[in-house]
mmCIF file of C-alpha atoms in Angstrom:
data_model
loop_
_atom_site.group_PDB
_atom_site.id
_atom_site.type_symbol
_atom_site.label_atom_id
_atom_site.label_comp_id
_atom_site.label_asym_id
_atom_site.label_seq_id
_atom_site.Cartn_x
_atom_site.Cartn_y
_atom_site.Cartn_z
ATOM 1 C CA UNK A 1 -3.897 34.136 -43.597
ATOM 2 C CA UNK A 2 -5.716 32.825 -40.556
ATOM 3 C CA UNK A 3 -4.165 33.558 -37.211
ATOM 4 C CA UNK A 4 -3.731 30.533 -34.991
ATOM 5 C CA UNK A 5 -2.825 30.257 -31.339
ATOM 6 C CA UNK A 6 -0.437 27.470 -30.438
ATOM 7 C CA UNK A 7 -0.766 25.810 -27.068
ATOM 8 C CA UNK A 8 2.478 26.126 -25.078
ATOM 9 C CA UNK A 9 4.379 22.874 -24.908
ATOM 10 C CA UNK A 10 4.673 21.167 -21.550
ATOM 11 C CA UNK A 11 8.184 21.393 -20.192
ATOM 12 C CA UNK A 12 10.030 18.338 -18.988
ATOM 13 C CA UNK A 13 9.972 19.675 -15.433
ATOM 14 C CA UNK A 14 6.206 20.204 -15.567
ATOM 15 C CA UNK A 15 5.745 16.716 -16.929
ATOM 16 C CA UNK A 16 7.759 15.274 -14.063
ATOM 17 C CA UNK A 17 5.674 17.212 -11.547
ATOM 18 C CA UNK A 18 2.506 15.921 -13.175
ATOM 19 C CA UNK A 19 3.786 12.338 -13.077
ATOM 20 C CA UNK A 20 4.744 12.626 -9.404
ATOM 21 C CA UNK A 21 1.383 14.171 -8.543
ATOM 22 C CA UNK A 22 -0.512 11.392 -10.327
ATOM 23 C CA UNK A 23 1.615 8.781 -8.572
ATOM 24 C CA UNK A 24 0.940 10.270 -5.148
ATOM 25 C CA UNK A 25 -2.778 10.528 -5.857
ATOM 26 C CA UNK A 26 -2.859 6.832 -6.735
ATOM 27 C CA UNK A 27 -0.764 5.856 -3.718
ATOM 28 C CA UNK A 28 -3.091 7.746 -1.381
ATOM 29 C CA UNK A 29 -5.980 5.681 -2.746
ATOM 30 C CA UNK A 30 -4.307 2.590 -1.289
ATOM 31 C CA UNK A 31 -3.238 4.083 2.029
ATOM 32 C CA UNK A 32 -1.944 7.454 3.197
ATOM 33 C CA UNK A 33 1.086 5.674 4.668
ATOM 34 C CA UNK A 34 2.442 5.247 1.150
ATOM 35 C CA UNK A 35 2.642 9.036 0.851
ATOM 36 C CA UNK A 36 3.592 10.365 4.289
ATOM 37 C CA UNK A 37 5.029 7.229 5.976
ATOM 38 C CA UNK A 38 3.197 8.270 9.146
ATOM 39 C CA UNK A 39 -0.583 8.033 8.974
ATOM 40 C CA UNK A 40 -2.431 4.880 8.035
ATOM 41 C CA UNK A 41 -5.743 5.911 6.582
ATOM 42 C CA UNK A 42 -7.393 3.819 3.912
ATOM 43 C CA UNK A 43 -10.147 1.210 3.934
ATOM 44 C CA UNK A 44 -8.471 -1.258 1.589
ATOM 45 C CA UNK A 45 -6.503 -3.014 4.339
ATOM 46 C CA UNK A 46 -9.666 -3.718 6.325
ATOM 47 C CA UNK A 47 -11.520 -4.758 3.184
ATOM 48 C CA UNK A 48 -8.865 -7.230 2.054
ATOM 49 C CA UNK A 49 -8.566 -8.652 5.596
ATOM 50 C CA UNK A 50 -12.308 -9.288 5.636
ATOM 51 C CA UNK A 51 -12.217 -10.833 2.163
ATOM 52 C CA UNK A 52 -9.354 -13.172 3.030
ATOM 53 C CA UNK A 53 -11.118 -14.218 6.221
ATOM 54 C CA UNK A 54 -14.121 -15.267 4.157
ATOM 55 C CA UNK A 55 -11.978 -17.087 1.588
ATOM 56 C CA UNK A 56 -10.011 -18.992 4.197
ATOM 57 C CA UNK A 57 -13.135 -20.475 5.736
ATOM 58 C CA UNK A 58 -12.459 -23.119 3.099
ATOM 59 C CA UNK A 59 -9.227 -24.804 4.240
ATOM 60 C CA UNK A 60 -7.923 -25.556 0.745
ATOM 61 C CA UNK A 61 -8.290 -22.025 -0.652
ATOM 62 C CA UNK A 62 -5.354 -19.732 -1.368
ATOM 63 C CA UNK A 63 -5.139 -16.196 -2.752
ATOM 64 C CA UNK A 64 -2.694 -14.010 -4.653
ATOM 65 C CA UNK A 65 -2.596 -10.326 -3.695
ATOM 66 C CA UNK A 66 -1.057 -7.774 -6.080
ATOM 67 C CA UNK A 67 -0.054 -4.183 -5.513
ATOM 68 C CA UNK A 68 2.148 -1.968 -7.621
ATOM 69 C CA UNK A 69 3.777 -0.637 -4.458
ATOM 70 C CA UNK A 70 5.879 -2.754 -2.151
ATOM 71 C CA UNK A 71 5.013 -0.550 0.824
ATOM 72 C CA UNK A 72 1.334 -1.438 0.416
ATOM 73 C CA UNK A 73 2.173 -5.123 0.418
ATOM 74 C CA UNK A 74 4.273 -4.508 3.541
ATOM 75 C CA UNK A 75 1.116 -3.267 5.283
ATOM 76 C CA UNK A 76 -0.807 -6.342 4.132
ATOM 77 C CA UNK A 77 2.026 -8.561 5.397
ATOM 78 C CA UNK A 78 1.713 -6.941 8.834
ATOM 79 C CA UNK A 79 -2.004 -7.765 8.891
ATOM 80 C CA UNK A 80 -1.349 -11.357 7.887
ATOM 81 C CA UNK A 81 1.315 -11.791 10.554
ATOM 82 C CA UNK A 82 -0.984 -10.357 13.229
ATOM 83 C CA UNK A 83 -3.565 -13.003 12.293
ATOM 84 C CA UNK A 84 -0.999 -15.819 12.016
ATOM 85 C CA UNK A 85 -1.784 -16.354 8.327
ATOM 86 C CA UNK A 86 1.100 -17.881 6.415
ATOM 87 C CA UNK A 87 2.248 -16.165 3.241
ATOM 88 C CA UNK A 88 5.048 -15.787 0.721
ATOM 89 C CA UNK A 89 6.209 -12.396 -0.504
ATOM 90 C CA UNK A 90 7.733 -11.701 -3.908
ATOM 91 C CA UNK A 91 8.979 -8.308 -5.060
ATOM 92 C CA UNK A 92 11.724 -6.886 -7.218
ATOM 93 C CA UNK A 93 14.281 -7.079 -4.402
ATOM 94 C CA UNK A 94 14.010 -10.862 -4.045
ATOM 95 C CA UNK A 95 16.994 -12.602 -5.716
ATOM 96 C CA UNK A 96 16.056 -14.665 -8.762
ATOM 97 C CA UNK A 97 17.433 -17.880 -7.236
ATOM 98 C CA UNK A 98 15.015 -17.554 -4.286
ATOM 99 C CA UNK A 99 11.889 -17.123 -6.377
ATOM 100 C CA UNK A 100 11.580 -20.789 -7.260
ATOM 101 C CA UNK A 101 11.671 -21.660 -3.559
ATOM 102 C CA UNK A 102 8.928 -19.124 -2.810
ATOM 103 C CA UNK A 103 6.713 -20.565 -5.538
ATOM 104 C CA UNK A 104 7.315 -24.132 -4.374
ATOM 105 C CA UNK A 105 6.531 -23.190 -0.781
ATOM 106 C CA UNK A 106 3.274 -21.490 -1.763
ATOM 107 C CA UNK A 107 2.272 -24.419 -3.947
ATOM 108 C CA UNK A 108 3.165 -27.237 -1.557
ATOM 109 C CA UNK A 109 2.729 -25.853 1.976
ATOM 110 C CA UNK A 110 -0.948 -25.817 3.072
ATOM 111 C CA UNK A 111 -0.097 -23.233 5.732
ATOM 112 C CA UNK A 112 0.969 -20.679 3.108
ATOM 113 C CA UNK A 113 -2.394 -19.171 2.192
ATOM 114 C CA UNK A 114 -1.385 -15.898 0.530
ATOM 115 C CA UNK A 115 1.137 -14.945 -2.141
ATOM 116 C CA UNK A 116 1.980 -11.231 -2.050
ATOM 117 C CA UNK A 117 3.511 -9.829 -5.227
ATOM 118 C CA UNK A 118 4.347 -6.580 -6.954
ATOM 119 C CA UNK A 119 4.351 -6.188 -10.729
ATOM 120 C CA UNK A 120 8.153 -6.161 -10.513
ATOM 121 C CA UNK A 121 8.095 -9.607 -8.923
ATOM 122 C CA UNK A 122 8.717 -11.342 -12.211
ATOM 123 C CA UNK A 123 6.936 -12.673 -15.264
ATOM 124 C CA UNK A 124 5.849 -16.184 -16.133
ATOM 125 C CA UNK A 125 4.911 -17.063 -12.559
ATOM 126 C CA UNK A 126 2.737 -20.127 -12.104
ATOM 127 C CA UNK A 127 0.404 -19.465 -9.197
ATOM 128 C CA UNK A 128 -2.266 -22.055 -9.945
ATOM 129 C CA UNK A 129 -2.329 -23.098 -6.300
ATOM 130 C CA UNK A 130 -4.553 -20.056 -5.756
ATOM 131 C CA UNK A 131 -8.072 -19.507 -7.033
ATOM 132 C CA UNK A 132 -8.513 -15.852 -6.033
ATOM 133 C CA UNK A 133 -6.675 -12.830 -7.418
ATOM 134 C CA UNK A 134 -6.877 -9.587 -5.433
ATOM 135 C CA UNK A 135 -5.757 -6.355 -7.115
ATOM 136 C CA UNK A 136 -5.260 -3.710 -4.450
ATOM 137 C CA UNK A 137 -4.676 -1.116 -7.169
ATOM 138 C CA UNK A 138 -5.180 -0.928 -10.912
ATOM 139 C CA UNK A 139 -2.365 -0.288 -13.411
ATOM 140 C CA UNK A 140 -2.750 2.198 -16.251
ATOM 141 C CA UNK A 141 -1.930 -0.551 -18.738
ATOM 142 C CA UNK A 142 -4.692 -3.179 -19.087
ATOM 143 C CA UNK A 143 -2.080 -5.696 -20.274
ATOM 144 C CA UNK A 144 -0.459 -5.575 -16.825
ATOM 145 C CA UNK A 145 -3.811 -6.343 -15.229
ATOM 146 C CA UNK A 146 -4.273 -9.288 -17.581
ATOM 147 C CA UNK A 147 -0.784 -10.550 -16.712
ATOM 148 C CA UNK A 148 -1.632 -10.544 -13.025
ATOM 149 C CA UNK A 149 -4.742 -12.622 -13.613
ATOM 150 C CA UNK A 150 -2.955 -14.941 -16.059
ATOM 151 C CA UNK A 151 -0.507 -16.016 -13.348
ATOM 152 C CA UNK A 152 -3.410 -17.797 -11.653
ATOM 153 C CA UNK A 153 -5.789 -18.415 -14.557
ATOM 154 C CA UNK A 154 -3.367 -20.573 -16.552
ATOM 155 C CA UNK A 155 -3.696 -23.706 -18.641
ATOM 156 C CA UNK A 156 -4.170 -26.519 -16.171
ATOM 157 C CA UNK A 157 -6.181 -24.473 -13.671
ATOM 158 C CA UNK A 158 -9.166 -26.683 -12.816
ATOM 159 C CA UNK A 159 -11.039 -24.300 -10.512
ATOM 160 C CA UNK A 160 -12.977 -21.111 -11.245
ATOM 161 C CA UNK A 161 -10.777 -18.064 -10.668
ATOM 162 C CA UNK A 162 -12.251 -15.167 -8.722
ATOM 163 C CA UNK A 163 -10.817 -11.695 -9.445
ATOM 164 C CA UNK A 164 -11.405 -8.846 -6.977
ATOM 165 C CA UNK A 165 -10.377 -5.289 -7.913
ATOM 166 C CA UNK A 166 -10.318 -2.619 -5.207
ATOM 167 C CA UNK A 167 -11.169 0.873 -6.462
ATOM 168 C CA UNK A 168 -11.499 3.982 -4.289
ATOM 169 C CA UNK A 169 -14.754 5.608 -5.319
ATOM 170 C CA UNK A 170 -14.670 9.253 -6.359
ATOM 171 C CA UNK A 171 -10.878 9.303 -6.797
ATOM 172 C CA UNK A 172 -8.385 9.096 -9.624
ATOM 173 C CA UNK A 173 -8.765 5.309 -9.428
ATOM 174 C CA UNK A 174 -12.427 5.640 -10.290
ATOM 175 C CA UNK A 175 -11.476 7.633 -13.365
ATOM 176 C CA UNK A 176 -8.856 5.043 -14.302
ATOM 177 C CA UNK A 177 -11.636 2.524 -14.871
ATOM 178 C CA UNK A 178 -12.677 4.606 -17.866
ATOM 179 C CA UNK A 179 -9.091 4.700 -19.109
ATOM 180 C CA UNK A 180 -8.761 0.926 -18.805
ATOM 181 C CA UNK A 181 -12.087 0.398 -20.544
ATOM 182 C CA UNK A 182 -11.058 2.772 -23.342
ATOM 183 C CA UNK A 183 -7.675 1.093 -23.850
ATOM 184 C CA UNK A 184 -9.203 -2.388 -23.758
ATOM 185 C CA UNK A 185 -11.813 -1.392 -26.340
ATOM 186 C CA UNK A 186 -9.144 0.111 -28.574
ATOM 187 C CA UNK A 187 -6.989 -3.012 -28.275
ATOM 188 C CA UNK A 188 -9.931 -5.321 -28.960
ATOM 189 C CA UNK A 189 -11.038 -3.295 -31.968
ATOM 190 C CA UNK A 190 -7.567 -3.300 -33.492
ATOM 191 C CA UNK A 191 -6.353 -6.803 -32.745
ATOM 192 C CA UNK A 192 -9.152 -9.086 -31.654
ATOM 193 C CA UNK A 193 -12.057 -8.530 -33.997
ATOM 194 C CA UNK A 194 -13.811 -6.192 -31.581
ATOM 195 C CA UNK A 195 -15.631 -2.976 -32.346
ATOM 196 C CA UNK A 196 -14.660 -1.454 -35.674
ATOM 197 C CA UNK A 197 -14.703 2.070 -34.265
ATOM 198 C CA UNK A 198 -13.563 3.715 -31.057
ATOM 199 C CA UNK A 199 -15.138 7.144 -30.616
ATOM 200 C CA UNK A 200 -12.291 9.628 -30.321
ATOM 201 C CA UNK A 201 -14.308 12.822 -29.787
ATOM 202 C CA UNK A 202 -15.329 14.389 -26.484
ATOM 203 C CA UNK A 203 -15.039 11.175 -24.466
ATOM 204 C CA UNK A 204 -15.148 10.702 -20.729
ATOM 205 C CA UNK A 205 -11.466 9.783 -21.013
ATOM 206 C CA UNK A 206 -10.565 13.245 -22.345
ATOM 207 C CA UNK A 207 -12.670 14.985 -19.729
ATOM 208 C CA UNK A 208 -11.053 12.906 -17.003
ATOM 209 C CA UNK A 209 -7.525 13.710 -18.213
ATOM 210 C CA UNK A 210 -8.345 17.436 -18.349
ATOM 211 C CA UNK A 211 -9.563 17.252 -14.755
ATOM 212 C CA UNK A 212 -6.329 15.525 -13.738
ATOM 213 C CA UNK A 213 -4.257 18.244 -15.410
ATOM 214 C CA UNK A 214 -6.292 20.963 -13.696
ATOM 215 C CA UNK A 215 -5.949 19.370 -10.274
ATOM 216 C CA UNK A 216 -2.206 18.804 -10.548
ATOM 217 C CA UNK A 217 -1.206 22.208 -11.973
#
């Protein structure tokens, strides 16, 4: 008989700690305020403010800004208010009966230039009034990213749609790009006539996940 060494199973408590650690690492990539509710360090707010300023040099342009975290969108809303930029804000706490009014206001009111939304804001939204999609953070699931874009890039959209993804270099977000690329390749190969093979050996994805485990132990 050949002796084998079994790797200890991860306990539920350890898994929860890992999940919380990953979540906090991702939140800090947006802004430290999301983690400690005190400091406000993070370049994404300045970057998106600059981007929107450039977009709004064209009076007819509108943008949709997504973040997984409502607190991050709260910070963006503060920036917009300080610059007197009109916006609508949709998140999971908005009653369903109000959502139609928010969409109509964004579509019909020229003064409403930005539509802030979380992923919990609802599905099937028609945001064709915008032509720019800004993702302040990237989801683990590439389908969620596609859903965000599809709310603007829908049938009937007559303008080119610009998609801007903000990624903090040298952080967990940077590594997530590899995860998203891997998952998209796997999905395409299985369902959309893409590559016949997805290399499952010593990939950058596995190395990245091992680094995450080491950091969060």
